[in-house]
Tab-separated table of C-alpha atoms in Angstrom:
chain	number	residue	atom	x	y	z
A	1	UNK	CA	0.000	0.000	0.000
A	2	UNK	CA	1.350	3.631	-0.508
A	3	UNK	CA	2.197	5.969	1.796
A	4	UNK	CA	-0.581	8.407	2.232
A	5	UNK	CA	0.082	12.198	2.152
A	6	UNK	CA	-1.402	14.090	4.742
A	7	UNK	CA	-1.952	17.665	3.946
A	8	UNK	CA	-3.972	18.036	6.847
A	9	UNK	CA	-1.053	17.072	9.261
A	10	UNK	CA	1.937	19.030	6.964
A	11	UNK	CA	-0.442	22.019	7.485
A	12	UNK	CA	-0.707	21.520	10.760
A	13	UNK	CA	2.848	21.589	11.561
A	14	UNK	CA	3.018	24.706	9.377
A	15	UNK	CA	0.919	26.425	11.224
A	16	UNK	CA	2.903	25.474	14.454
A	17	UNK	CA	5.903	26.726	13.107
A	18	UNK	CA	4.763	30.121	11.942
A	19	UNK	CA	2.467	30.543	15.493
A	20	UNK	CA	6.105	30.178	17.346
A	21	UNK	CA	7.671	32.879	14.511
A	22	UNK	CA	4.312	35.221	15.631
A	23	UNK	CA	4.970	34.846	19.035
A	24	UNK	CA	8.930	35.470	18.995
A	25	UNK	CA	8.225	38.362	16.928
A	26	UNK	CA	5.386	39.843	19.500
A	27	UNK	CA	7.852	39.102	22.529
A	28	UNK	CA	10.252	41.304	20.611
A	29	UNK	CA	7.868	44.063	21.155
A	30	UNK	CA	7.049	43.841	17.102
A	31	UNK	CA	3.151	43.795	15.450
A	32	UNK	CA	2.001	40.895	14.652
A	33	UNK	CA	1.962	40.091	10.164
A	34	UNK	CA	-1.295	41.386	8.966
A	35	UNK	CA	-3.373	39.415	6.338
A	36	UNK	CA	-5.887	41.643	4.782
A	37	UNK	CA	-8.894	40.063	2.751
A	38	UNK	CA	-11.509	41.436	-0.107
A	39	UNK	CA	-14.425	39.830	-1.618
A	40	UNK	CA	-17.062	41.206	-3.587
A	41	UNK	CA	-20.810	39.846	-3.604
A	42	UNK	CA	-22.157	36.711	-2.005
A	43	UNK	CA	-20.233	33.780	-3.689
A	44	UNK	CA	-21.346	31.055	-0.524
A	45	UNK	CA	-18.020	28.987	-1.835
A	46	UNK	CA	-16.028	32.305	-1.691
A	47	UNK	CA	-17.544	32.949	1.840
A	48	UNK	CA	-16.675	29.595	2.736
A	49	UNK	CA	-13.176	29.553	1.376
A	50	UNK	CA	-12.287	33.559	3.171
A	51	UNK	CA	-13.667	31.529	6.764
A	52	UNK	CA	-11.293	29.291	6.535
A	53	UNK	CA	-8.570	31.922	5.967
A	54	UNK	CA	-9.724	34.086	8.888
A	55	UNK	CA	-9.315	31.002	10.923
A	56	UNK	CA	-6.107	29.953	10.315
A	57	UNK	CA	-5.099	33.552	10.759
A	58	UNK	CA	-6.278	33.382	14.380
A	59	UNK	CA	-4.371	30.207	14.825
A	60	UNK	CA	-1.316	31.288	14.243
A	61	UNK	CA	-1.523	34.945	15.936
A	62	UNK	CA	-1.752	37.342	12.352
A	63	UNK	CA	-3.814	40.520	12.441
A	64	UNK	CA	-6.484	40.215	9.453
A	65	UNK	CA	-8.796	42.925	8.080
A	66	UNK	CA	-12.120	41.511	5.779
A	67	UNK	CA	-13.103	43.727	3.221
A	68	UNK	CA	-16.604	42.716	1.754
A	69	UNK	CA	-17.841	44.918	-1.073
A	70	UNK	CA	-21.456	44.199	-2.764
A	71	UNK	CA	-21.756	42.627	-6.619
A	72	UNK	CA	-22.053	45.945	-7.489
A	73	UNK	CA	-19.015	47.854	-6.895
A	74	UNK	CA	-17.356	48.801	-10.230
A	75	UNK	CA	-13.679	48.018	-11.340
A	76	UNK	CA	-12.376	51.102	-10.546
A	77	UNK	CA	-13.961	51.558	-6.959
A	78	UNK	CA	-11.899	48.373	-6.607
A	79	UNK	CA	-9.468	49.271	-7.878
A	80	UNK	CA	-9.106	52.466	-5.832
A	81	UNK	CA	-9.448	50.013	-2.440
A	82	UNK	CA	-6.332	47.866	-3.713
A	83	UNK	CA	-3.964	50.725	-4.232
A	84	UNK	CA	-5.386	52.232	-0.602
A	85	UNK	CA	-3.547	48.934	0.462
A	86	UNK	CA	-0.878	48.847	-1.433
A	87	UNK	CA	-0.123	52.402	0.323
A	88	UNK	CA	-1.002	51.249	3.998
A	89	UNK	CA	2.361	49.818	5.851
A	90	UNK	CA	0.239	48.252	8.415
A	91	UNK	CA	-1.192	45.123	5.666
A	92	UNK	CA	1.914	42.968	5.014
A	93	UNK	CA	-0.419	40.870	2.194
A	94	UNK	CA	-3.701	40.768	0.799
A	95	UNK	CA	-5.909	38.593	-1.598
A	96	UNK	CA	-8.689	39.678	-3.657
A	97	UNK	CA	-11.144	36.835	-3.766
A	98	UNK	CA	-12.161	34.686	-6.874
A	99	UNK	CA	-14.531	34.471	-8.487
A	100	UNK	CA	-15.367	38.008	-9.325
A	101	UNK	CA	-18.216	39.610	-10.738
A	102	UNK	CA	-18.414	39.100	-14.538
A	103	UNK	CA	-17.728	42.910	-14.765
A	104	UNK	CA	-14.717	43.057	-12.646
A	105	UNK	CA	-11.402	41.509	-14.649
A	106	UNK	CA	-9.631	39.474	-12.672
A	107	UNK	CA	-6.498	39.992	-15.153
A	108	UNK	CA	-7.151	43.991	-14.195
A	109	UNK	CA	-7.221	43.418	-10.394
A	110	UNK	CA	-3.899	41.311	-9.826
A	111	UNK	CA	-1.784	43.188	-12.231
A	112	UNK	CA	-2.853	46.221	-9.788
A	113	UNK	CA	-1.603	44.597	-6.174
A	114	UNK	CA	1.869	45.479	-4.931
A	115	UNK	CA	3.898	42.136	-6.156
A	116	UNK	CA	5.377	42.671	-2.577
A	117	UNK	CA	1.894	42.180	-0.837
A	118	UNK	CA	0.498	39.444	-3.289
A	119	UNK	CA	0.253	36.688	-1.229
A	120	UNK	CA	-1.867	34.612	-3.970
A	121	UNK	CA	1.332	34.995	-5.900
A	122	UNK	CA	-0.766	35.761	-9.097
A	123	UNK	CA	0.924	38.723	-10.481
A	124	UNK	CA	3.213	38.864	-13.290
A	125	UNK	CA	6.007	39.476	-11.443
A	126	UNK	CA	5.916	36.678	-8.667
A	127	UNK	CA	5.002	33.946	-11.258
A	128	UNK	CA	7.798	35.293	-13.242
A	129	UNK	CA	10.234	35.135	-9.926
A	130	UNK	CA	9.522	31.086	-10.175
A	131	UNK	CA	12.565	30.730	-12.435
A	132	UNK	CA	14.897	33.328	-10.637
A	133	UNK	CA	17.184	32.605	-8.221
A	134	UNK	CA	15.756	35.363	-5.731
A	135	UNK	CA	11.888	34.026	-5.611
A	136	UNK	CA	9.647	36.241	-4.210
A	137	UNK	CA	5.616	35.233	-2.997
A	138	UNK	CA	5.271	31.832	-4.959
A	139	UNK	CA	2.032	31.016	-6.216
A	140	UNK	CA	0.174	29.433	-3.319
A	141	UNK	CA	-1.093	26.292	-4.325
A	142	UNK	CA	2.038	24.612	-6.009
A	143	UNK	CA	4.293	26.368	-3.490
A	144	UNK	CA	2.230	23.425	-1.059
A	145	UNK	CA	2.679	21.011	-2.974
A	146	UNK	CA	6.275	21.437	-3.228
A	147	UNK	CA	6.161	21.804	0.522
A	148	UNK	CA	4.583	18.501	0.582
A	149	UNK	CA	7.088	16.889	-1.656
A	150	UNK	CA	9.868	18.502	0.107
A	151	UNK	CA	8.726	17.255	4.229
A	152	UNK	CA	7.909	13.709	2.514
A	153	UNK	CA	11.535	13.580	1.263
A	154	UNK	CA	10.177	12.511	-2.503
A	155	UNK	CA	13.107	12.524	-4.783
A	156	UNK	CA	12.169	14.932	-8.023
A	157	UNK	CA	15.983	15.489	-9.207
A	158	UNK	CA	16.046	13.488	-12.739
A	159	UNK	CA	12.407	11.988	-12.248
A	160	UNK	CA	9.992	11.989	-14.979
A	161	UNK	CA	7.300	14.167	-14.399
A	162	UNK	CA	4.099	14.803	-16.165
A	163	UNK	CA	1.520	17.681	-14.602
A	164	UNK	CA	-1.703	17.179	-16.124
A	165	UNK	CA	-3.461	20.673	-16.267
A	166	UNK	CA	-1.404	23.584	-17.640
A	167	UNK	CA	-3.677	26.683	-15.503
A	168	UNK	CA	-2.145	29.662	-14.260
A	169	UNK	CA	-2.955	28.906	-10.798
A	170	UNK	CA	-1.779	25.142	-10.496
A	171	UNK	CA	-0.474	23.546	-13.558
A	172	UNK	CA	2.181	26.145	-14.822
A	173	UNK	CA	3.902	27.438	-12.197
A	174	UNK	CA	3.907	23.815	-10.685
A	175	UNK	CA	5.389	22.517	-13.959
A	176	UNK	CA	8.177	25.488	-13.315
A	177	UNK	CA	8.240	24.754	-10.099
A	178	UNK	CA	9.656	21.122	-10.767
A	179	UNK	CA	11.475	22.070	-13.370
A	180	UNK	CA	13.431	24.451	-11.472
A	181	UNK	CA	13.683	23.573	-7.910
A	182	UNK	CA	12.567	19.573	-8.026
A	183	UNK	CA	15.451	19.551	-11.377
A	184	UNK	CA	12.241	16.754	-12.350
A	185	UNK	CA	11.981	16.621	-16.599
A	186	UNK	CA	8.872	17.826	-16.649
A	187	UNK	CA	5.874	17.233	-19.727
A	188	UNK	CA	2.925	19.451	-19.739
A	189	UNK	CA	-0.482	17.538	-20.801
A	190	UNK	CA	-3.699	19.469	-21.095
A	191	UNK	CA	-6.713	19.874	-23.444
A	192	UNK	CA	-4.956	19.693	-26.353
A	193	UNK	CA	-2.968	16.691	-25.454
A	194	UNK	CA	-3.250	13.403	-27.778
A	195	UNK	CA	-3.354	10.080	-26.077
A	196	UNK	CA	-2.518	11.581	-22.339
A	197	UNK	CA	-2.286	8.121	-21.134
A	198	UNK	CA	0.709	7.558	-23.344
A	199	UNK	CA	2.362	10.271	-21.547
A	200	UNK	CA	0.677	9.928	-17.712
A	201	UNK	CA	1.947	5.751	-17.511
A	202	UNK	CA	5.568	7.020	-17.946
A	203	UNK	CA	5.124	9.312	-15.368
A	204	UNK	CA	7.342	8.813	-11.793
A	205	UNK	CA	5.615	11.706	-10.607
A	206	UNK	CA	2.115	12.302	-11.525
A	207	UNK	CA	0.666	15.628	-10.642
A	208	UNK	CA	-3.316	16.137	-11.801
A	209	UNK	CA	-5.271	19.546	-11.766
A	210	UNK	CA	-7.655	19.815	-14.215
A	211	UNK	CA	-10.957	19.756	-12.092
A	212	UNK	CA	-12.432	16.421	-13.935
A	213	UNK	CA	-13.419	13.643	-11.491
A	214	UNK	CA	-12.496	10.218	-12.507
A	215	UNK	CA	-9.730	11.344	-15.591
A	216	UNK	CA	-7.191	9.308	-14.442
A	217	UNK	CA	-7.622	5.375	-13.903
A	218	UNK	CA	-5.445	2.845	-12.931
A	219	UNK	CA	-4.548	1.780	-16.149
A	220	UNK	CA	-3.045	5.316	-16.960
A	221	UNK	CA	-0.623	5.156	-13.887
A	222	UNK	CA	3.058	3.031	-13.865
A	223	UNK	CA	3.225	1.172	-10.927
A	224	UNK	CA	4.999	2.717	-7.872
A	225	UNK	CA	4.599	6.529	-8.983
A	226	UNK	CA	3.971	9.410	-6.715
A	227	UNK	CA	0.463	10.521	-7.548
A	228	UNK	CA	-0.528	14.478	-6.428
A	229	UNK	CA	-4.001	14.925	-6.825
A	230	UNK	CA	-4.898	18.521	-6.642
A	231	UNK	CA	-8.628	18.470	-8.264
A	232	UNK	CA	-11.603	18.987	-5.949
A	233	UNK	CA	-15.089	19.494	-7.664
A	234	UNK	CA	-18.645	19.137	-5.670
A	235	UNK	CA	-20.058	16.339	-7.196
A	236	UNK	CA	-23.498	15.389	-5.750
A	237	UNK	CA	-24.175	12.148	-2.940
A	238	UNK	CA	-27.276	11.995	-1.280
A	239	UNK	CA	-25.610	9.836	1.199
A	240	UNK	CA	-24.047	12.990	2.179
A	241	UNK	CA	-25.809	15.130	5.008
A	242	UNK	CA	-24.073	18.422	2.710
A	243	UNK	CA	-25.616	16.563	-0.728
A	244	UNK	CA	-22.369	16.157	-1.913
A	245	UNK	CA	-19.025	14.971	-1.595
A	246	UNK	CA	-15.570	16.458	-2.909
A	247	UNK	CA	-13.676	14.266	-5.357
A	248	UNK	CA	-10.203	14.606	-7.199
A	249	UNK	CA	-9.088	14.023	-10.765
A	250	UNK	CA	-7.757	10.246	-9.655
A	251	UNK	CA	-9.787	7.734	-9.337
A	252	UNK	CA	-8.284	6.887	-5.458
A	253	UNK	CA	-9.848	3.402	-5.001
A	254	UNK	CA	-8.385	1.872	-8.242
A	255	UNK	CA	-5.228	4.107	-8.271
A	256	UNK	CA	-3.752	3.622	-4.689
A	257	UNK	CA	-2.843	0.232	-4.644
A	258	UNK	CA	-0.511	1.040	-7.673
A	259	UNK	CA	1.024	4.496	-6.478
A	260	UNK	CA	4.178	4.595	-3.819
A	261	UNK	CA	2.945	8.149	-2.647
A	262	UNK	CA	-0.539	9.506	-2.946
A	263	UNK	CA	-2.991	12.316	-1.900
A	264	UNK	CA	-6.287	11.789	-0.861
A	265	UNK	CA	-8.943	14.422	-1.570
A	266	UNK	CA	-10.206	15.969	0.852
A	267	UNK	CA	-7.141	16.228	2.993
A	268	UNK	CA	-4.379	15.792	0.589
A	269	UNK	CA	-3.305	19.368	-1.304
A	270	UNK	CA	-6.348	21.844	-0.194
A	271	UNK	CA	-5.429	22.535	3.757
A	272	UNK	CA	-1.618	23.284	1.940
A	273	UNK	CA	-3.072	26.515	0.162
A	274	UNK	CA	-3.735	28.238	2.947
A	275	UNK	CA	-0.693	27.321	4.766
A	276	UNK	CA	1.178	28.508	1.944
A	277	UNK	CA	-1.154	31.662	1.949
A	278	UNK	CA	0.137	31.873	5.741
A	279	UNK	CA	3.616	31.487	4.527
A	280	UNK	CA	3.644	33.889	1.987
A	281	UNK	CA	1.765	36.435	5.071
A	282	UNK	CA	4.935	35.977	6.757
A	283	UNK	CA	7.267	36.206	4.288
A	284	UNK	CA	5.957	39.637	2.825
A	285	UNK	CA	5.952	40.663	6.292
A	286	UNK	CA	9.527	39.653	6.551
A	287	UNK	CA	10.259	41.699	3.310
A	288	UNK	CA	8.518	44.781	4.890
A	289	UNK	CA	10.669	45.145	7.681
């Protein structure tokens, strides 16, 4: 049987780690780092998502500030709200919440945060910093997995891997990621792809984010891979008190056996965003002073 990664615990630990940092740093007679948080209209996934941000900001001792504007604001009132933050030295970070309204461009938005306080690591010029040797706030969801890979000692260096999914927010800067840091050879599979199992069953390290439950099968997998499963779609269960259940990309059951290393979902890459969010928080805080 594989050895099952727990996100749940890494993040845990995380969390630990940085609480101690917030502490030290208060002793010293310093503020604690200060998380700051928009969203705009009534997304209940969004509201869900910015809870569980506000949370783990209490665990580990960071100021936070919510900022929650109606559906209605336009661009440039929100625009005007960003660069008040970018100005204020008391908010070390802060994420603009997605989805947006259909008026509001995300594209517009990021490009408009301080690459200093982008704690997503969206902008242009923290994705960029992936392939520099000075990185500065790594995109958070890839930056956990690498965490991940990194406190589960997984060799990458001269591995094959394939990352299924080529977004902006997981595939490519985790493909980069890999590339640069992990020194993995890396193949990028996505919609355009023809015959992906030809490239997934040569994979050592499979990494799958394309929101699609049930794309990859055992038959698609070579035996004793790593398998990083970072898909997590609602897909309905009556069985469930909620009406549904959250399932990955991999189909875990028939894939598990096979795999050396796998994530389950839930508990496997999602808790790791926002401890990378938390990490980032501390980091830009770091940078400030």
């Amino acid at each position: 049987m594989p050895t099952i990664i727990d996100g749940r615990k890494v993040s845990k630990d995380i969390k630990n780690e940085i609480a101690a940092k917030v502490e030290k740093i208060k002793a010293e007679g310093q503020r604690a780092p200060h998380l700051a948080i928009i969203i705009v209209g009534d997304d209940g996934a969004s509201h869900t998502y910015v809870n569980g941000k506000i949370n783990a900001c209490k665990a580990v001792g960071f100021d936070f500030t919510l900022m929650h504007f109606a559906s209605t604001i336009s661009e440039e009132k929100l625009i005007k709200h960003i660069e008040q933050m970018n100005e204020d030295s008391d908010i070390d970070g802060f994420i603009v919440q997605i989805p947006l309204p259909d008026h509001i461009s995300v594209e517009h938005i990021t490009e408009r945060i301080s690459p200093l306080k982008d704690v997503d690591g969206f902008t242009n010029q923290n994705f960029g910093s992936i392939v520099s040797e000075n990185q500065l706030l790594l995109p958070a969801t890839p930056y956990g997995i690498m965490e991940l890979i990194r406190r589960y000692e997984i060799e990458t260096e001269g591995k094959n891997c394939v990352v299924v999914g080529a977004s902006r927010i997981a595939g490519a800067p985790l493909s980069l990621m890999m590339l640069q840091e992990g020194k993995a050879t890396v193949t990028v599979c996505h919609k355009a792809t023809v015959d992906l199992k030809s490239h997934t069953s040569q994979a050592d390290i499979l990494i799958v984010a394309v929101g699609k439950p049930g794309l990859i099968t055992k038959d698609m997998i070579k035996e004793g891979a790593v398998v990083i499963d970072v898909g997590t779609t609602r897909v309905e269960d009556a069985t469930k008190k909620s009406g549904f259940r959250l399932s990955g990309d991999v189909v875990y059951d028939e894939v598990a056996p096979i795999a050396s290393y796998i994530t389950p979902v839930p508990g496997g890459v999602g808790p790791m965003t926002i401890a990378s969010l938390l990490l980032n928080t501390l980091k830009a805080y770091e940078l400030n002073h």
